Amino acid sequence: MKKTIFLGLAMLFATLSFAQNNRSAAEVFLQITKPGKYTVYLDDEVIGSATGRFRFYDVYNSKPELSIIQGDRLILKERINVNAQERLILGFDNGRLNVIKQLSLFRNNQYALDDFYDYTENLNTAPIQPTLADLNYRLLSPEAFQEFYTSYKKSSFDSERVRLINAVNKKASFSSSQCKLILKAFTFDTERSKTAKSLYQTVVDPQNYFTIAEIFEFFNYKDDFLKYLEKQ
């Protein structure tokens, strides 16, 4: 009897030890841009928040189902692809789910990530060359963007709008849908085109930036903008 108990304990400790050292799990983080109270499901796990940020740890399903509910209304239900030992950071904006970043959970056998978007600054690891997205990505919180946009809408001239955009864009980045919203307010395509090209350098989801083309009033500016994207 004692041998059976000891054997069972040994197997339990071995299982626990394996689980602690098993790094096949992933993380899924979600940022919802539009302010509001949401409930988010990842398979059977549920998180409610009014801050727009949702964190799911220890994700083992490589294709979990993500559902977003606002109030009592289901606004998204979609399968996502998750890689082991990575944090998948998603953005939900204007009814569309976008991949913002994919970060490795570990560096030199140490958990390496901060509380949401990036690697911890003080981690003592060998240096890794940052990507352009790592250097430029500082997405505004929904609250901060709303404050910016409230002030921005009061601008009467394109020159004022450019100054406001540049002031924010120096330290933060916009999503494609946010860029579309603020560029649509421009009076003239000339300044709209210049600013659209400038914002592309730091936009968090460049794969969606082609949607900006539809806000140009004249075909030649639209065509020029699309040619610009082709070259990037």
mmCIF file of C-alpha atoms in Angstrom:
data_model
loop_
_atom_site.group_PDB
_atom_site.id
_atom_site.type_symbol
_atom_site.label_atom_id
_atom_site.label_comp_id
_atom_site.label_asym_id
_atom_site.label_seq_id
_atom_site.Cartn_x
_atom_site.Cartn_y
_atom_site.Cartn_z
ATOM 1 C CA MET A 1 0.000 0.000 0.000
ATOM 2 C CA LYS A 2 2.797 2.403 0.996
ATOM 3 C CA LYS A 3 4.669 1.562 -2.202
ATOM 4 C CA THR A 4 1.564 2.413 -4.229
ATOM 5 C CA ILE A 5 1.188 5.766 -2.445
ATOM 6 C CA PHE A 6 4.880 6.629 -2.909
ATOM 7 C CA LEU A 7 4.667 5.626 -6.555
ATOM 8 C CA GLY A 8 1.611 7.819 -7.032
ATOM 9 C CA LEU A 9 3.338 10.766 -5.345
ATOM 10 C CA ALA A 10 6.424 10.282 -7.490
ATOM 11 C CA MET A 11 4.302 10.320 -10.633
ATOM 12 C CA LEU A 12 2.474 13.427 -9.419
ATOM 13 C CA PHE A 13 5.722 15.305 -8.728
ATOM 14 C CA ALA A 14 7.082 14.229 -12.082
ATOM 15 C CA THR A 15 3.938 15.504 -13.786
ATOM 16 C CA LEU A 16 4.120 18.815 -11.930
ATOM 17 C CA SER A 17 7.798 19.162 -12.758
ATOM 18 C CA PHE A 18 7.074 18.494 -16.418
ATOM 19 C CA ALA A 19 4.247 21.037 -16.432
ATOM 20 C CA GLN A 20 6.456 23.686 -14.886
ATOM 21 C CA ASN A 21 9.123 23.139 -17.516
ATOM 22 C CA ASN A 22 6.739 22.710 -20.412
ATOM 23 C CA ARG A 23 6.874 25.896 -22.430
ATOM 24 C CA SER A 24 4.496 24.944 -25.185
ATOM 25 C CA ALA A 25 1.833 27.347 -23.926
ATOM 26 C CA ALA A 26 1.094 30.672 -25.606
ATOM 27 C CA GLU A 27 -0.543 33.962 -24.660
ATOM 28 C CA VAL A 28 -3.242 35.935 -26.435
ATOM 29 C CA PHE A 29 -3.636 39.650 -25.675
ATOM 30 C CA LEU A 30 -6.354 41.826 -27.172
ATOM 31 C CA GLN A 31 -6.661 45.624 -27.402
ATOM 32 C CA ILE A 32 -10.097 47.051 -28.311
ATOM 33 C CA THR A 33 -9.773 50.614 -29.571
ATOM 34 C CA LYS A 34 -13.361 51.845 -29.260
ATOM 35 C CA PRO A 35 -14.285 52.762 -25.660
ATOM 36 C CA GLY A 36 -16.979 50.618 -24.033
ATOM 37 C CA LYS A 37 -17.623 47.653 -21.775
ATOM 38 C CA TYR A 38 -16.780 44.318 -23.386
ATOM 39 C CA THR A 39 -16.726 40.642 -22.511
ATOM 40 C CA VAL A 40 -14.208 38.495 -24.363
ATOM 41 C CA TYR A 41 -14.162 34.693 -24.591
ATOM 42 C CA LEU A 42 -11.209 32.606 -25.716
ATOM 43 C CA ASP A 43 -12.727 29.145 -26.003
ATOM 44 C CA ASP A 44 -14.159 28.646 -22.474
ATOM 45 C CA GLU A 45 -12.112 31.316 -20.698
ATOM 46 C CA VAL A 46 -13.857 34.652 -20.208
ATOM 47 C CA ILE A 47 -12.632 38.148 -19.254
ATOM 48 C CA GLY A 48 -14.736 41.287 -18.802
ATOM 49 C CA SER A 49 -13.215 44.760 -18.951
ATOM 50 C CA ALA A 50 -14.020 48.410 -19.588
ATOM 51 C CA THR A 51 -10.370 49.340 -20.228
ATOM 52 C CA GLY A 52 -10.162 47.699 -23.657
ATOM 53 C CA ARG A 53 -7.334 45.320 -22.697
ATOM 54 C CA PHE A 54 -7.726 41.561 -22.310
ATOM 55 C CA ARG A 55 -4.998 39.080 -21.376
ATOM 56 C CA PHE A 56 -5.220 35.305 -21.791
ATOM 57 C CA TYR A 57 -2.322 33.271 -20.399
ATOM 58 C CA ASP A 58 -1.536 29.541 -20.733
ATOM 59 C CA VAL A 59 -3.240 29.076 -24.094
ATOM 60 C CA TYR A 60 -2.621 25.557 -25.399
ATOM 61 C CA ASN A 61 -5.135 25.374 -28.249
ATOM 62 C CA SER A 62 -3.389 26.361 -31.492
ATOM 63 C CA LYS A 63 -6.696 27.526 -33.022
ATOM 64 C CA PRO A 64 -8.893 28.851 -30.224
ATOM 65 C CA GLU A 65 -12.176 30.615 -30.865
ATOM 66 C CA LEU A 66 -12.242 34.298 -29.926
ATOM 67 C CA SER A 67 -15.600 35.935 -29.209
ATOM 68 C CA ILE A 68 -16.211 39.605 -28.372
ATOM 69 C CA ILE A 69 -19.472 40.704 -26.778
ATOM 70 C CA GLN A 70 -20.512 44.303 -26.195
ATOM 71 C CA GLY A 71 -23.451 44.505 -23.814
ATOM 72 C CA ASP A 72 -25.596 41.579 -24.925
ATOM 73 C CA ARG A 73 -24.526 41.746 -28.586
ATOM 74 C CA LEU A 74 -21.989 39.403 -30.183
ATOM 75 C CA ILE A 75 -19.795 41.583 -32.420
ATOM 76 C CA LEU A 76 -17.079 39.067 -33.346
ATOM 77 C CA LYS A 77 -16.648 35.301 -33.374
ATOM 78 C CA GLU A 78 -13.512 34.092 -35.100
ATOM 79 C CA ARG A 79 -10.887 31.337 -34.988
ATOM 80 C CA ILE A 80 -7.351 32.620 -34.519
ATOM 81 C CA ASN A 81 -3.967 30.981 -35.084
ATOM 82 C CA VAL A 82 -1.701 30.785 -32.033
ATOM 83 C CA ASN A 83 1.941 29.677 -31.975
ATOM 84 C CA ALA A 84 3.466 27.947 -28.955
ATOM 85 C CA GLN A 85 5.838 30.039 -26.818
ATOM 86 C CA GLU A 86 4.574 33.282 -28.351
ATOM 87 C CA ARG A 87 2.381 36.145 -27.255
ATOM 88 C CA LEU A 88 -0.114 37.023 -29.952
ATOM 89 C CA ILE A 89 -1.220 40.660 -29.632
ATOM 90 C CA LEU A 90 -4.428 41.471 -31.471
ATOM 91 C CA GLY A 91 -6.262 44.713 -32.092
ATOM 92 C CA PHE A 92 -9.999 45.035 -32.676
ATOM 93 C CA ASP A 93 -10.896 48.249 -34.444
ATOM 94 C CA ASN A 94 -13.758 49.298 -36.688
ATOM 95 C CA GLY A 95 -15.229 45.779 -36.693
ATOM 96 C CA ARG A 96 -11.967 44.192 -37.816
ATOM 97 C CA LEU A 97 -9.515 41.946 -35.974
ATOM 98 C CA ASN A 98 -5.848 42.617 -36.744
ATOM 99 C CA VAL A 99 -2.561 41.068 -35.698
ATOM 100 C CA ILE A 100 -0.433 43.792 -34.101
ATOM 101 C CA LYS A 101 2.548 41.805 -32.860
ATOM 102 C CA GLN A 102 3.855 38.316 -32.206
ATOM 103 C CA LEU A 103 6.524 38.152 -29.491
ATOM 104 C CA SER A 104 8.559 35.234 -28.168
ATOM 105 C CA LEU A 105 7.737 34.519 -24.528
ATOM 106 C CA PHE A 106 11.306 33.607 -23.594
ATOM 107 C CA ARG A 107 14.809 34.936 -24.079
ATOM 108 C CA ASN A 108 17.784 32.972 -22.779
ATOM 109 C CA ASN A 109 15.367 30.676 -20.895
ATOM 110 C CA GLN A 110 13.753 33.622 -19.095
ATOM 111 C CA TYR A 111 10.219 34.954 -19.427
ATOM 112 C CA ALA A 112 10.901 38.170 -21.324
ATOM 113 C CA LEU A 113 7.703 40.179 -21.768
ATOM 114 C CA ASP A 114 6.173 43.214 -20.083
ATOM 115 C CA ASP A 115 2.510 43.600 -19.169
ATOM 116 C CA PHE A 116 1.289 44.024 -22.734
ATOM 117 C CA TYR A 117 3.161 45.194 -25.823
ATOM 118 C CA ASP A 118 6.870 44.552 -25.558
ATOM 119 C CA TYR A 119 9.927 43.023 -23.909
ATOM 120 C CA THR A 120 10.939 44.045 -20.404
ATOM 121 C CA GLU A 121 13.525 46.810 -20.450
ATOM 122 C CA ASN A 122 15.687 45.469 -17.626
ATOM 123 C CA LEU A 123 15.931 41.881 -18.806
ATOM 124 C CA ASN A 124 19.592 40.818 -18.807
ATOM 125 C CA THR A 125 19.758 39.043 -22.147
ATOM 126 C CA ALA A 126 21.797 39.173 -25.289
ATOM 127 C CA PRO A 127 20.660 42.072 -27.458
ATOM 128 C CA ILE A 128 18.201 41.362 -30.243
ATOM 129 C CA GLN A 129 17.922 43.690 -33.199
ATOM 130 C CA PRO A 130 14.513 45.377 -32.920
ATOM 131 C CA THR A 131 12.164 45.403 -35.882
ATOM 132 C CA LEU A 132 10.650 48.558 -37.308
ATOM 133 C CA ALA A 133 7.373 47.687 -35.599
ATOM 134 C CA ASP A 134 9.151 47.320 -32.235
ATOM 135 C CA LEU A 135 10.752 50.739 -32.626
ATOM 136 C CA ASN A 136 7.654 52.608 -33.704
ATOM 137 C CA TYR A 137 4.795 50.844 -31.974
ATOM 138 C CA ARG A 138 3.208 52.843 -29.161
ATOM 139 C CA LEU A 139 -0.526 52.505 -29.730
ATOM 140 C CA LEU A 140 -2.633 55.100 -27.962
ATOM 141 C CA SER A 141 -5.134 53.822 -25.430
ATOM 142 C CA PRO A 142 -8.788 54.236 -26.485
ATOM 143 C CA GLU A 143 -9.178 56.982 -23.872
ATOM 144 C CA ALA A 144 -6.082 58.869 -25.092
ATOM 145 C CA PHE A 145 -7.163 58.639 -28.722
ATOM 146 C CA GLN A 146 -10.628 59.926 -27.845
ATOM 147 C CA GLU A 147 -9.094 62.923 -26.072
ATOM 148 C CA PHE A 148 -6.850 63.602 -29.055
ATOM 149 C CA TYR A 149 -9.710 63.266 -31.533
ATOM 150 C CA THR A 150 -12.015 65.563 -29.538
ATOM 151 C CA SER A 151 -9.352 68.287 -29.720
ATOM 152 C CA TYR A 152 -8.485 67.430 -33.320
ATOM 153 C CA LYS A 153 -12.058 67.932 -34.570
ATOM 154 C CA LYS A 154 -11.902 71.561 -33.447
ATOM 155 C CA SER A 155 -9.130 72.331 -35.954
ATOM 156 C CA SER A 156 -10.217 74.541 -38.858
ATOM 157 C CA PHE A 157 -7.196 74.219 -41.146
ATOM 158 C CA ASP A 158 -5.105 71.359 -42.506
ATOM 159 C CA SER A 159 -1.956 72.998 -41.124
ATOM 160 C CA GLU A 160 -3.403 72.801 -37.598
ATOM 161 C CA ARG A 161 -4.338 69.175 -38.125
ATOM 162 C CA VAL A 162 -0.823 68.326 -39.307
ATOM 163 C CA ARG A 163 0.741 69.931 -36.231
ATOM 164 C CA LEU A 164 -1.544 67.968 -33.899
ATOM 165 C CA ILE A 165 -0.886 64.696 -35.710
ATOM 166 C CA ASN A 166 2.880 65.223 -35.697
ATOM 167 C CA ALA A 167 2.867 66.125 -32.002
ATOM 168 C CA VAL A 168 1.156 62.829 -31.113
ATOM 169 C CA ASN A 169 2.879 60.688 -33.729
ATOM 170 C CA LYS A 170 6.308 61.626 -32.394
ATOM 171 C CA LYS A 171 5.740 59.393 -29.354
ATOM 172 C CA ALA A 172 2.759 57.261 -30.365
ATOM 173 C CA SER A 173 1.334 55.394 -33.331
ATOM 174 C CA PHE A 174 -2.109 55.112 -34.873
ATOM 175 C CA SER A 175 -3.984 52.163 -36.362
ATOM 176 C CA SER A 176 -5.089 52.246 -40.002
ATOM 177 C CA SER A 177 -8.708 52.908 -39.054
ATOM 178 C CA GLN A 178 -7.631 55.786 -36.796
ATOM 179 C CA CYS A 179 -5.504 57.236 -39.614
ATOM 180 C CA LYS A 180 -8.466 56.962 -41.947
ATOM 181 C CA LEU A 181 -10.656 58.843 -39.480
ATOM 182 C CA ILE A 182 -8.239 61.704 -38.916
ATOM 183 C CA LEU A 183 -7.170 62.012 -42.570
ATOM 184 C CA LYS A 184 -10.782 62.161 -43.715
ATOM 185 C CA ALA A 185 -11.107 65.494 -41.893
ATOM 186 C CA PHE A 186 -8.531 67.142 -44.172
ATOM 187 C CA THR A 187 -9.824 69.771 -46.587
ATOM 188 C CA PHE A 188 -7.355 69.206 -49.435
ATOM 189 C CA ASP A 189 -5.922 66.042 -50.958
ATOM 190 C CA THR A 190 -2.483 67.652 -51.251
ATOM 191 C CA GLU A 191 -1.889 67.759 -47.498
ATOM 192 C CA ARG A 192 -3.881 64.563 -46.980
ATOM 193 C CA SER A 193 -1.503 62.710 -49.304
ATOM 194 C CA LYS A 194 1.648 64.010 -47.601
ATOM 195 C CA THR A 195 0.374 63.162 -44.133
ATOM 196 C CA ALA A 196 -0.918 59.740 -45.192
ATOM 197 C CA LYS A 197 2.543 58.799 -46.481
ATOM 198 C CA SER A 198 4.160 60.081 -43.305
ATOM 199 C CA LEU A 199 1.799 58.168 -41.015
ATOM 200 C CA TYR A 200 2.451 54.925 -42.897
ATOM 201 C CA GLN A 201 5.973 54.829 -41.450
ATOM 202 C CA THR A 202 4.658 54.181 -37.935
ATOM 203 C CA VAL A 203 1.178 52.705 -38.447
ATOM 204 C CA VAL A 204 0.655 49.613 -36.268
ATOM 205 C CA ASP A 205 -1.151 47.534 -38.910
ATOM 206 C CA PRO A 206 0.385 48.409 -42.309
ATOM 207 C CA GLN A 207 -1.387 45.424 -43.902
ATOM 208 C CA ASN A 208 -4.653 47.385 -43.607
ATOM 209 C CA TYR A 209 -3.343 50.764 -44.720
ATOM 210 C CA PHE A 210 -4.605 50.356 -48.290
ATOM 211 C CA THR A 211 -8.075 51.297 -46.963
ATOM 212 C CA ILE A 212 -6.855 54.906 -46.721
ATOM 213 C CA ALA A 213 -7.034 55.175 -50.525
ATOM 214 C CA GLU A 214 -10.817 55.485 -50.585
ATOM 215 C CA ILE A 215 -10.857 58.808 -48.695
ATOM 216 C CA PHE A 216 -9.053 60.751 -51.450
ATOM 217 C CA GLU A 217 -11.402 63.002 -53.400
ATOM 218 C CA PHE A 218 -9.434 62.971 -56.660
ATOM 219 C CA PHE A 219 -8.319 59.888 -58.572
ATOM 220 C CA ASN A 220 -4.776 61.114 -59.234
ATOM 221 C CA TYR A 221 -4.061 61.396 -55.504
ATOM 222 C CA LYS A 222 -5.597 57.986 -54.852
ATOM 223 C CA ASP A 223 -3.512 56.466 -57.627
ATOM 224 C CA ASP A 224 -0.350 58.165 -56.368
ATOM 225 C CA PHE A 225 -1.010 56.879 -52.843
ATOM 226 C CA LEU A 226 -1.489 53.286 -54.019
ATOM 227 C CA LYS A 227 1.710 53.477 -56.069
ATOM 228 C CA TYR A 228 3.479 54.696 -52.955
ATOM 229 C CA LEU A 229 2.246 51.646 -51.004
ATOM 230 C CA GLU A 230 3.398 49.331 -53.792
ATOM 231 C CA LYS A 231 6.961 50.565 -53.326
ATOM 232 C CA GLN A 232 7.063 50.061 -49.566
#
